[in-house]
Short mmCIF file of C-alpha atoms and ligand atoms in Angstrom, two decimals:
data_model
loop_
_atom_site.label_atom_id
_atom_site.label_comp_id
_atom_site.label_asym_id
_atom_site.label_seq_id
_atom_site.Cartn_x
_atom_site.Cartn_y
_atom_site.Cartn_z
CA UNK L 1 81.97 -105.74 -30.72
CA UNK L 2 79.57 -103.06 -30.64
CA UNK L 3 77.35 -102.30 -27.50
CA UNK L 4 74.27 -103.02 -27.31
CA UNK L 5 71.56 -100.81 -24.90
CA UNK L 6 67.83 -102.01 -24.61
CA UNK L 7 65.44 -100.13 -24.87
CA UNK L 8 61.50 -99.28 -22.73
CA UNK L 9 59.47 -96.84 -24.54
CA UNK L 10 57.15 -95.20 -22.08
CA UNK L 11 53.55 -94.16 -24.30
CA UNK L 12 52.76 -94.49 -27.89
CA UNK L 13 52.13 -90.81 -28.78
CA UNK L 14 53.65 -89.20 -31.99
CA UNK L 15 57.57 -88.86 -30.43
CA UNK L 16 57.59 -92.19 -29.64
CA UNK L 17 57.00 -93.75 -33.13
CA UNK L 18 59.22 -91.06 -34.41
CA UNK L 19 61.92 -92.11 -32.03
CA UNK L 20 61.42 -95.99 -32.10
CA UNK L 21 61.36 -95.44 -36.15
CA UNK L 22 65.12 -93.75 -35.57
CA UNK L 23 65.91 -96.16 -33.11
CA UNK L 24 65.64 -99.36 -35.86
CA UNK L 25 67.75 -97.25 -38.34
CA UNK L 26 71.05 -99.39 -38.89
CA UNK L 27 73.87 -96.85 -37.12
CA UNK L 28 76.27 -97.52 -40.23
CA UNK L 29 73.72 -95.35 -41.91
CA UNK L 30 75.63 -93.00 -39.69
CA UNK L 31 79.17 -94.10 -39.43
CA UNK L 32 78.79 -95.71 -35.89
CA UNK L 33 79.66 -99.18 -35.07
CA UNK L 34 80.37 -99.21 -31.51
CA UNK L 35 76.68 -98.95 -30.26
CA UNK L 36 73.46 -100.52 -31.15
CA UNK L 37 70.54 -99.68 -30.28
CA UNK L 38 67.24 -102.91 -29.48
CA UNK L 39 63.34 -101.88 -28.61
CA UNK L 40 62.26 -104.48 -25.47
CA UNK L 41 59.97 -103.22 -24.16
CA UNK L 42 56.84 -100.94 -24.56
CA UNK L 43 54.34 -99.64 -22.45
CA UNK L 44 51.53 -97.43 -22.84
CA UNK L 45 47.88 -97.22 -20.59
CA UNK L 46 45.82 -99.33 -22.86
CA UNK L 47 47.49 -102.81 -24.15
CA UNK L 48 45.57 -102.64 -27.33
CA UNK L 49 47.89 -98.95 -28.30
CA UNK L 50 51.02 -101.14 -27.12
CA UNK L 51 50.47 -103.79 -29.89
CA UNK L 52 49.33 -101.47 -32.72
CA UNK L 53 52.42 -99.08 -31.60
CA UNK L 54 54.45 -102.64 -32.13
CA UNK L 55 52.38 -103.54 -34.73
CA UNK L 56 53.12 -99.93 -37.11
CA UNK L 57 56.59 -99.92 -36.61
CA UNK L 58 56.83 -103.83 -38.35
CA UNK L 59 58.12 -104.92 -34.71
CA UNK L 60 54.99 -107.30 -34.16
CA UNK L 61 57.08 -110.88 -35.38
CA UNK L 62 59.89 -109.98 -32.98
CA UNK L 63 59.47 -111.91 -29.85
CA UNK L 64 62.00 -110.06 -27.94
CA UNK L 65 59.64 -106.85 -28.14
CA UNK L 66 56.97 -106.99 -25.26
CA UNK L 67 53.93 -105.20 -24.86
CA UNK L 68 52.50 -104.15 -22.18
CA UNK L 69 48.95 -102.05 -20.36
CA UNK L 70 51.00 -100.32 -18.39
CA UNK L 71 54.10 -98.43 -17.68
CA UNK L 72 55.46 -100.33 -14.61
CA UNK L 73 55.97 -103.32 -16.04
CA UNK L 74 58.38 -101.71 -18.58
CA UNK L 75 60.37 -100.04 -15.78
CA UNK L 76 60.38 -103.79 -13.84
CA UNK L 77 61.08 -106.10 -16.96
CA UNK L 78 64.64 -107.24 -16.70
CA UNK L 79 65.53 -106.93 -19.83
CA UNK L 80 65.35 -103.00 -20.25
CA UNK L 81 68.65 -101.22 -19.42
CA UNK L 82 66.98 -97.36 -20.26
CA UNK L 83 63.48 -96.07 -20.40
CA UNK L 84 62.25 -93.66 -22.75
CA UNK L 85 59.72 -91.06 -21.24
CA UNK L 86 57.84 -89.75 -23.90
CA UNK L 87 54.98 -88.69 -22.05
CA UNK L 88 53.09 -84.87 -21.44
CA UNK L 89 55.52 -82.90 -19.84
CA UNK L 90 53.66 -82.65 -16.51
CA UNK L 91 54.32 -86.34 -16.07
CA UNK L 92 57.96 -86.30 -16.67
CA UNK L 93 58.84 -86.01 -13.55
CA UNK L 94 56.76 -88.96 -12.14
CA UNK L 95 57.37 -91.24 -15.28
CA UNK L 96 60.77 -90.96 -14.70
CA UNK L 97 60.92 -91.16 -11.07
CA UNK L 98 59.30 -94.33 -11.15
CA UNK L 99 62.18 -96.07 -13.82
CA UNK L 100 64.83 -94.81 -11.26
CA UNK L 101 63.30 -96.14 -8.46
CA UNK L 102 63.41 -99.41 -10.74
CA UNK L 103 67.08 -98.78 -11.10
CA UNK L 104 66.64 -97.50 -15.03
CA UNK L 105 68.65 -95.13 -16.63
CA UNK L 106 66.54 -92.82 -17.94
CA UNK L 107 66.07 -90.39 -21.43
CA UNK L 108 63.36 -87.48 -21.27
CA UNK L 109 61.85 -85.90 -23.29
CA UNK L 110 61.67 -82.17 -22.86
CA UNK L 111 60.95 -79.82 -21.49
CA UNK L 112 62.79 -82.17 -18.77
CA UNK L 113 60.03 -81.32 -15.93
CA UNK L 114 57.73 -78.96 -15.02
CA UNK L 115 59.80 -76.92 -12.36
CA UNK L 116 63.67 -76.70 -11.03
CA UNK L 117 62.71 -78.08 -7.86
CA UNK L 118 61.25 -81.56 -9.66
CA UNK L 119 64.41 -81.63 -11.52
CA UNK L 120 66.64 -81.21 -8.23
CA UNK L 121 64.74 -83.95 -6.77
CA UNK L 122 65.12 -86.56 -10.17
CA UNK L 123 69.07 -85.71 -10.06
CA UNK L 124 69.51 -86.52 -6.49
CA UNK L 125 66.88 -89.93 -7.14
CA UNK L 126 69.36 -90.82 -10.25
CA UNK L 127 72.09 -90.52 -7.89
CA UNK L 128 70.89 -92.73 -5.22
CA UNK L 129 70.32 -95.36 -7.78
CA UNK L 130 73.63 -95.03 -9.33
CA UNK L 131 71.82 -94.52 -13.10
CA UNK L 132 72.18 -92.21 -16.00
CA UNK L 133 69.50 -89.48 -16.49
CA UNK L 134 69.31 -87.11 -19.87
CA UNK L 135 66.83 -84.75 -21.11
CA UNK L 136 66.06 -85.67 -24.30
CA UNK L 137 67.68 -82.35 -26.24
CA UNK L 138 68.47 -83.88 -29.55
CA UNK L 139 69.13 -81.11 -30.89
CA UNK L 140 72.42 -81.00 -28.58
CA UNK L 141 73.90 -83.87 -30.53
CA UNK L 142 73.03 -83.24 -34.31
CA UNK L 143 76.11 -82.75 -36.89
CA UNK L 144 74.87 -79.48 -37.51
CA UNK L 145 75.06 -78.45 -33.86
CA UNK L 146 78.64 -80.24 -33.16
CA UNK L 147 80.12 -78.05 -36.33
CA UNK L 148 78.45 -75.67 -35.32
CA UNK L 149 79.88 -75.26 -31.54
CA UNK L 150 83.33 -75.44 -33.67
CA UNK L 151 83.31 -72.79 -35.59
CA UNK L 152 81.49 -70.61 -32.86
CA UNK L 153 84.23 -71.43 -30.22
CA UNK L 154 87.23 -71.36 -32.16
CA UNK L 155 87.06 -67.54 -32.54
CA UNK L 156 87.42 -67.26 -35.62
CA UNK L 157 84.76 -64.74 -35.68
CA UNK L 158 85.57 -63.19 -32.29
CA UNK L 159 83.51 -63.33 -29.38
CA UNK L 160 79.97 -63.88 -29.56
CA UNK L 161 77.89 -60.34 -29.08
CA UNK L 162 74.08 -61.15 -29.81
CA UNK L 163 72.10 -64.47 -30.30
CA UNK L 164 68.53 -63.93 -31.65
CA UNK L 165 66.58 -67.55 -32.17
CA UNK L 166 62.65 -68.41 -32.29
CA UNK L 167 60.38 -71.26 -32.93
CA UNK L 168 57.21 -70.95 -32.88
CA UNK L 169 54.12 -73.11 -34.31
CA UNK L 170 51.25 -72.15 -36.09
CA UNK L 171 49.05 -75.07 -33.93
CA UNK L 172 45.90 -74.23 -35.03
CA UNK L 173 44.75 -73.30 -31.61
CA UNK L 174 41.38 -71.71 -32.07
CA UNK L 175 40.28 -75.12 -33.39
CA UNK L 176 41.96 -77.75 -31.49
CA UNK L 177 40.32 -79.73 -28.40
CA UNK L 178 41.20 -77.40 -25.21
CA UNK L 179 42.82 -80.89 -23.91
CA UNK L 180 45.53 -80.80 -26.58
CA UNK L 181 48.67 -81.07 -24.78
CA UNK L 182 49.41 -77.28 -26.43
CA UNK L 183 46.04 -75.90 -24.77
CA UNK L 184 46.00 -77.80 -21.58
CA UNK L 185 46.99 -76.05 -18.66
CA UNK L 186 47.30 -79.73 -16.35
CA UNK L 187 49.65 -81.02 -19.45
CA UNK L 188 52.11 -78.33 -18.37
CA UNK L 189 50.39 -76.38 -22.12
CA UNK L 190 51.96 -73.39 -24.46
CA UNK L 191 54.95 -71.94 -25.74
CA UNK L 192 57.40 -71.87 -23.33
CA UNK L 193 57.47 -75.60 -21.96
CA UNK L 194 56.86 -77.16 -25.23
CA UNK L 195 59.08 -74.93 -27.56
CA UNK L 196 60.91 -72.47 -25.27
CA UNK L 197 64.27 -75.37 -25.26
CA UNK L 198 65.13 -74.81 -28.71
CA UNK L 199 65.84 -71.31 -28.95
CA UNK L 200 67.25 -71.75 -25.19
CA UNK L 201 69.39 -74.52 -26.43
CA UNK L 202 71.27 -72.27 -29.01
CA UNK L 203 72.18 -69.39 -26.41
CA UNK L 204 73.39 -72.19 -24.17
CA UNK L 205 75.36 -73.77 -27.39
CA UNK L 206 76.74 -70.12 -28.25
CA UNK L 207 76.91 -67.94 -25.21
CA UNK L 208 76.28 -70.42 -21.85
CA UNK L 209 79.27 -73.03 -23.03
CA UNK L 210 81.79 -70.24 -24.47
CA UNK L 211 84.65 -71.05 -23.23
CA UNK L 212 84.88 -67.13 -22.55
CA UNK L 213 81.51 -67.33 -20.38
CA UNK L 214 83.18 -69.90 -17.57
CA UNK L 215 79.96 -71.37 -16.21
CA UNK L 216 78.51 -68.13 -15.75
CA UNK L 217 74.60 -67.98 -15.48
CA UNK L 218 72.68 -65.10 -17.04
CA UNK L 219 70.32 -62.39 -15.98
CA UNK L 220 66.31 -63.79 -17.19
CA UNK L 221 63.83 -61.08 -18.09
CA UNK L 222 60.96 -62.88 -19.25
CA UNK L 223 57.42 -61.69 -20.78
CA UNK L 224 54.57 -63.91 -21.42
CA UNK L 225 51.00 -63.16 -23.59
CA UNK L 226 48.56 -65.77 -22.63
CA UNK L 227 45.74 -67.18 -24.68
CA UNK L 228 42.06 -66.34 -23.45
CA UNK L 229 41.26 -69.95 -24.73
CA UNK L 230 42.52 -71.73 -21.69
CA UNK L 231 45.50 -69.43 -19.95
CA UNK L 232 48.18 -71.19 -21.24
CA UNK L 233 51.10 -69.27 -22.50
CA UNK L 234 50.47 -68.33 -26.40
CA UNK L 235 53.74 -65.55 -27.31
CA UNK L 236 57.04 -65.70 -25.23
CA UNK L 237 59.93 -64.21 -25.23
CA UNK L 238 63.12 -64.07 -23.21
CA UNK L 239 65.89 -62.12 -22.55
CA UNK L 240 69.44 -63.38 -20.89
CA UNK L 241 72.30 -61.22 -20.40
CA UNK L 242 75.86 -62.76 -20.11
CA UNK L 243 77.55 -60.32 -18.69
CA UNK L 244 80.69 -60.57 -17.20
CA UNK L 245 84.59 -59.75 -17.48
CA UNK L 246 85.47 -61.90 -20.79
CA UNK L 247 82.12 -62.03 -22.41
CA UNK L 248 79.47 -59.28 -22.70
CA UNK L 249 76.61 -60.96 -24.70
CA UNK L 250 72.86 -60.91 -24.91
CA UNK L 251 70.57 -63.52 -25.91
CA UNK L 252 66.80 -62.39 -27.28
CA UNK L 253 64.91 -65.59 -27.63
CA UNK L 254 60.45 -66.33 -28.67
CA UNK L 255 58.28 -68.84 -29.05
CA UNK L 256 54.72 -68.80 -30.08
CA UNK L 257 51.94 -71.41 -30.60
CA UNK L 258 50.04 -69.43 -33.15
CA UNK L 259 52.27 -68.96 -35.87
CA UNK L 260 55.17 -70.35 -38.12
CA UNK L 261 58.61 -69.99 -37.73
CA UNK L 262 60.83 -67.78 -39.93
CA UNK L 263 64.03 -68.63 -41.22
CA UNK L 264 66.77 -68.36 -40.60
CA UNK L 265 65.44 -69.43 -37.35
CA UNK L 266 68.42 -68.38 -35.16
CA UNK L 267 71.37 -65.86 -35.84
CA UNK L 268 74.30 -65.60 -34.10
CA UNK L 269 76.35 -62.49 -34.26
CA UNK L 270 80.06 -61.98 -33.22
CA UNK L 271 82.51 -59.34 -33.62
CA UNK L 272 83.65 -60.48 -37.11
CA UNK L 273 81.03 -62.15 -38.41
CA UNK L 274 77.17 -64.04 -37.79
CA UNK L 275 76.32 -67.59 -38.06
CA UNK L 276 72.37 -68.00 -39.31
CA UNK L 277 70.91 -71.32 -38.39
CA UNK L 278 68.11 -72.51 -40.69
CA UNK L 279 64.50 -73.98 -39.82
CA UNK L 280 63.98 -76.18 -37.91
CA UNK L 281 65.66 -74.96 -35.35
CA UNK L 282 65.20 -78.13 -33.61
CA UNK L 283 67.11 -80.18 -36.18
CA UNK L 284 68.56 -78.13 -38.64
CA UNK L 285 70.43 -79.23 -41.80
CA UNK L 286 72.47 -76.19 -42.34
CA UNK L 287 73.47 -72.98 -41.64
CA UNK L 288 75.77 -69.98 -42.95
CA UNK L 289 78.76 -68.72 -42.21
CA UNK L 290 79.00 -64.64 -42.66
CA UNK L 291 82.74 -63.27 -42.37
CA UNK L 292 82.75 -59.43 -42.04
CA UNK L 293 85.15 -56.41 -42.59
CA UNK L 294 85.28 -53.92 -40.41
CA UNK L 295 82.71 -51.66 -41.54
CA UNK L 296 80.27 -54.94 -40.97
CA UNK L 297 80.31 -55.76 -45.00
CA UNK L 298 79.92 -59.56 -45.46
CA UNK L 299 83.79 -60.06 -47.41
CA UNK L 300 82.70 -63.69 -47.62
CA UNK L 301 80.00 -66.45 -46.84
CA UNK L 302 79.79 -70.65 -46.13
CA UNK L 303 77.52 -72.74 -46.11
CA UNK L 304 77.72 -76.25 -44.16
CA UNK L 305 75.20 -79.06 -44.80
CA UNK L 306 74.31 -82.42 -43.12
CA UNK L 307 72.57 -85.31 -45.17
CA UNK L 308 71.71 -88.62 -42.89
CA UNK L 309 69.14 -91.16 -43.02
CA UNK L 310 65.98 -91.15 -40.89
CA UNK L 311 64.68 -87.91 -38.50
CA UNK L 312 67.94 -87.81 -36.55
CA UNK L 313 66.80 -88.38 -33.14
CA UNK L 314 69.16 -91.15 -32.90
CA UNK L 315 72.54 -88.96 -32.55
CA UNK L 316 71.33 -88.39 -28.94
CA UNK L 317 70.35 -92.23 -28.05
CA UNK L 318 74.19 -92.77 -29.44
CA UNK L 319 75.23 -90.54 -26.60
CA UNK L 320 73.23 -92.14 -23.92
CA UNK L 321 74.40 -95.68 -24.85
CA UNK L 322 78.01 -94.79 -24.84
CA UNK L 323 77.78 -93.03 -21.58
CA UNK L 324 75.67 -96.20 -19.95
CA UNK L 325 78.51 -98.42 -21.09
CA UNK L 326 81.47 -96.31 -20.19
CA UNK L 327 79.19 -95.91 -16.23
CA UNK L 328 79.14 -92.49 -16.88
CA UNK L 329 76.11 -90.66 -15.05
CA UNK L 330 75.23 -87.74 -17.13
CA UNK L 331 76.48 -86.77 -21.04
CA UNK L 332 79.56 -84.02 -20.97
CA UNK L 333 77.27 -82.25 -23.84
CA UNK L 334 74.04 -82.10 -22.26
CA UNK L 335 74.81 -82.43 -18.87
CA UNK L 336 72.01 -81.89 -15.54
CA UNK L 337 73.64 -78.67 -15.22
CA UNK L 338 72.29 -77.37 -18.47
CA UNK L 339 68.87 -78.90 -18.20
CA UNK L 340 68.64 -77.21 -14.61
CA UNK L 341 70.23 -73.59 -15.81
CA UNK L 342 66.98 -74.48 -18.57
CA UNK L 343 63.98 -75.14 -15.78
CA UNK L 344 65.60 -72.64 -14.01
CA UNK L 345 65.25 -70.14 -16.63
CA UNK L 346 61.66 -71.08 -17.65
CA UNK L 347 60.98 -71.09 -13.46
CA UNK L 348 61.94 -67.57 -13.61
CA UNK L 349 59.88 -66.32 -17.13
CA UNK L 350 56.68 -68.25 -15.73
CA UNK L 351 56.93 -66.16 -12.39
CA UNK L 352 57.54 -62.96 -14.22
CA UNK L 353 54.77 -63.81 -16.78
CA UNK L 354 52.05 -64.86 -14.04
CA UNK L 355 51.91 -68.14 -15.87
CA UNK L 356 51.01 -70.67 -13.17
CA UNK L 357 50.09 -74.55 -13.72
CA UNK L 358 46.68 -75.37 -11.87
CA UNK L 359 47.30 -76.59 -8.08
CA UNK L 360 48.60 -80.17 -7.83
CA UNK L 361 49.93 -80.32 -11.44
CA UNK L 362 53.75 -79.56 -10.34
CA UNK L 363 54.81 -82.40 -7.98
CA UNK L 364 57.54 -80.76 -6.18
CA UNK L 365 57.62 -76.69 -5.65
N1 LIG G 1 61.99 -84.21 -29.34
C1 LIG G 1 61.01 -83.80 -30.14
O1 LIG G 1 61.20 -83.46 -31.28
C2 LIG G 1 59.62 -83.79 -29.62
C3 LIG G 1 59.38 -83.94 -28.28
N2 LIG G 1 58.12 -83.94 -27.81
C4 LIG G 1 57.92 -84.08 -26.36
O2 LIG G 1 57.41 -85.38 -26.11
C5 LIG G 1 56.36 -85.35 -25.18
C6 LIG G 1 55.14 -86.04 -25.82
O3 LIG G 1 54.75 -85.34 -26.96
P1 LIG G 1 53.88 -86.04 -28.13
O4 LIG G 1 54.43 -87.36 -28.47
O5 LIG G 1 53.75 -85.04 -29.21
O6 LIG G 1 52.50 -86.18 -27.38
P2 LIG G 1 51.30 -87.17 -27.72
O7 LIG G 1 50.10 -86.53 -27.17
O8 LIG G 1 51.32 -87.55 -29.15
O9 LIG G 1 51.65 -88.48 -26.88
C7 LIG G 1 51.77 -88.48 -25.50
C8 LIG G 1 51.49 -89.88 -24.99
O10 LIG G 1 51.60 -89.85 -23.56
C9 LIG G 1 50.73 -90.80 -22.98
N3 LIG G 1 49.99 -90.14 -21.91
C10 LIG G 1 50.09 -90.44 -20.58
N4 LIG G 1 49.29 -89.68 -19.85
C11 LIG G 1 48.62 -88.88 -20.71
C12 LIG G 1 47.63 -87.87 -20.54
N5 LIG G 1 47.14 -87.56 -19.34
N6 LIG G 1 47.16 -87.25 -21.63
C13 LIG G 1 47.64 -87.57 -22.84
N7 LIG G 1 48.59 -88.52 -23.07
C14 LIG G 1 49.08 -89.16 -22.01
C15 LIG G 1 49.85 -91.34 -24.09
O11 LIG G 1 50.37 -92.62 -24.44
P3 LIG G 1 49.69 -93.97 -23.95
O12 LIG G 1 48.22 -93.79 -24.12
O13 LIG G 1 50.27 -94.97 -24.84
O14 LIG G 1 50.05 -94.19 -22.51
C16 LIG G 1 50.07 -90.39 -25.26
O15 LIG G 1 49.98 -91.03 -26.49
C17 LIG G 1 56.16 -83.89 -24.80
O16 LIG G 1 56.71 -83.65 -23.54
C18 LIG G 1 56.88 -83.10 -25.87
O17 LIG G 1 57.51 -81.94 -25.38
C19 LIG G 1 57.06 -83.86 -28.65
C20 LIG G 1 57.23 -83.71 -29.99
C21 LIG G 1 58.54 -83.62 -30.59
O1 LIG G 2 59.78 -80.92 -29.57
C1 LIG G 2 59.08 -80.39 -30.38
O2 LIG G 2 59.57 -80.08 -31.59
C2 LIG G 2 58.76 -79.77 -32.66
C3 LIG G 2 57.48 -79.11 -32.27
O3 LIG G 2 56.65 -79.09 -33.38
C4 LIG G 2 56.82 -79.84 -31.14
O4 LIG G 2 55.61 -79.20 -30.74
C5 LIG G 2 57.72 -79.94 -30.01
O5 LIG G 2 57.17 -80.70 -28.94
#
């Protein structure tokens, strides 16, 4: 029989409805039968957004769904098993510090938390409590990503040498409200917390878990240009060097808030061959295969692509059901020790950038 995991959404802003929406997708659309997946709870500040967040997503005649005016009753109603945080960054770390304290497992959104040190201090809370904690990197867990992480680790194409990958956003900046979570320096604001994971997440997928790289961490050289508008960070880029005895590889990684992406979004290049990733980077639905020759001539090219139902953000909720019913603590894909290596990293770019969040915003330094 299949397993079922209940879930607390934490706010009613645009992720969530994208995520409950997923959520209610029938998994055989997807080949899975062992888990299921059941909305309890929600909770948002106002009571009225609760309903209407029930309400639009056609939940409002189930009776098993409550709503709620605030966010502690979702982390102290019984019948939740794993909260959803789904809230501005800068209140990750509280949101889910709170459902651990309750004794919830927990999925986050990303950026996971403001800083390293609020991170180190949720890991060792979601030890004490014995519960599961995950960032929310979806990407991680898409089809596209799992063939991908085959192909790139079998060799066939030799050791990876360079990975280049951006996303950036054209978000309309000059004509937003200054308190748009993008502007806002208090909601943790710009590039590098909201879009910096996804072109960190494929050097971590192609250069941090090669099984030629060992564990190793990289060197961070990090450059920031801020907006005037409000001093949040408006072009980023990145630059990690894996450099040790088996692997010798560089990853050159940008995001920007004020304009769009390119595609191929990412490309990975290896001694016989490259691998380009199309837009979104964030969930993409294919990507090419380039063998080479030895003079670097493309000899022959493959394309893989992924069809499912729905926006895909339900690959990763798979995960953290099967690891709350196997009693596992973290996922073996995206484990703490990649969302730290992550906060660490954007720690490090921040400091060399002179991008600091207004006194009081981090919670733990
Ligand atoms: N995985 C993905 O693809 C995506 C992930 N995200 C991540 O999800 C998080 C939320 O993003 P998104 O849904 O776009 O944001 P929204 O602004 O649409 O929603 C955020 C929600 O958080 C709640 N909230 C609590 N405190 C505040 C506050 N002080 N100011 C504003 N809202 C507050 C509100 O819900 P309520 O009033 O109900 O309490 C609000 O609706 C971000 O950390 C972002 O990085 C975002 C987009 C895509
Ligand atoms: O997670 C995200 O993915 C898509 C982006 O458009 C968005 O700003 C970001 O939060």
């Amino acid at each position: 029989m299949a397993y079922q995991l209940r879930w607390g959404i934490i706010s009613t802003g645009g992720i969530s409805h994208q995520f409950v929406k997923d959520l209610l997708i029938d998994p055989n659309t997807r080949n899975v039968q062992d888990v299921i997946h059941k909305i309890t709870a929600v909770g948002s500040r106002s009571i009225e957004k609760a309903r209407e967040f029930i309400d639009n997503l056609g939940l409002a005649g189930d009776k098993d769904v409550k709503a709620y005016g605030s966010y502690d009753e979702v982390y102290n109603n019984a019948d939740v098993d794993v909260i959803y945080v789904a809230t501005p960054h800068t209140y990750h770390y509280e949101n889910s510090l709170d459902a651990i304290k309750a004794k919830k497992h927990v999925l986050c959104e990303k950026p996971v938390t403001s800083n390293c040190a609020e991170l180190r201090s949720l890991l060792a809370a979601a030890k004490e409590n014995g519960v599961f904690f995950m960032e929310a990197m979806w990407t991680r867990f898409q089809p596209s990503s799992l063939e991908f992480k085959k192909i790139s680790d079998s060799g066939e194409l030799g050791l990876p040498v360079t990975v280049h990958a951006d996303l950036s956003g054209n978000f309309n900046i000059e004509n937003i409200p200054r308190t748009h979570r993008i502007l806002d320096p208090i909601l943790g604001g710009g590039a590098l917390l909201d879009l910096g994971p996804y072109p960190l997440v494929w050097a971590i997928m192609a250069l941090y878990e090669n099984p030629a790289n060992g564990g190793t961490k990289p060197t961070i050289t990090g450059s920031i240009l801020k907006t005037p508008l409000t001093g949040v960070d408006c072009n980023t880029s990145i630059t990690l060097n894996f450099n040790q005895s088996k692997l010798a590889a560089q990853a050159v990684l940008s995001c920007s808030i004020n304009i769009d992406s390119m595609n191929p979004g990412v490309t990975i290049r290896y001694e016989r061959g490259a691998i380009k990733v199309a837009s979104p980077i964030f969930v993409p639905k294919s990507f090419v295969v380039q063998y080479f020759d030895e003079k670097g001539a493309v000899t022959k090219e493959k394309e893989r692509a992924f069809e499912y139902v729905g926006r895909g953000m339900y690959f990763q909720a798979d995960e953290v059901a099967r690891c709350i019913r196997d009693a596992q603590m973290e996922s073996s894909l995206w484990g703490h020790d990649k969302s730290l290596l992550e906060m660490e990293i954007f720690d490090e770019v921040r400091k060399q950038g002179g991008y600091e969040l207004p006194p009081g915003v981090e919670k733990v330094l």
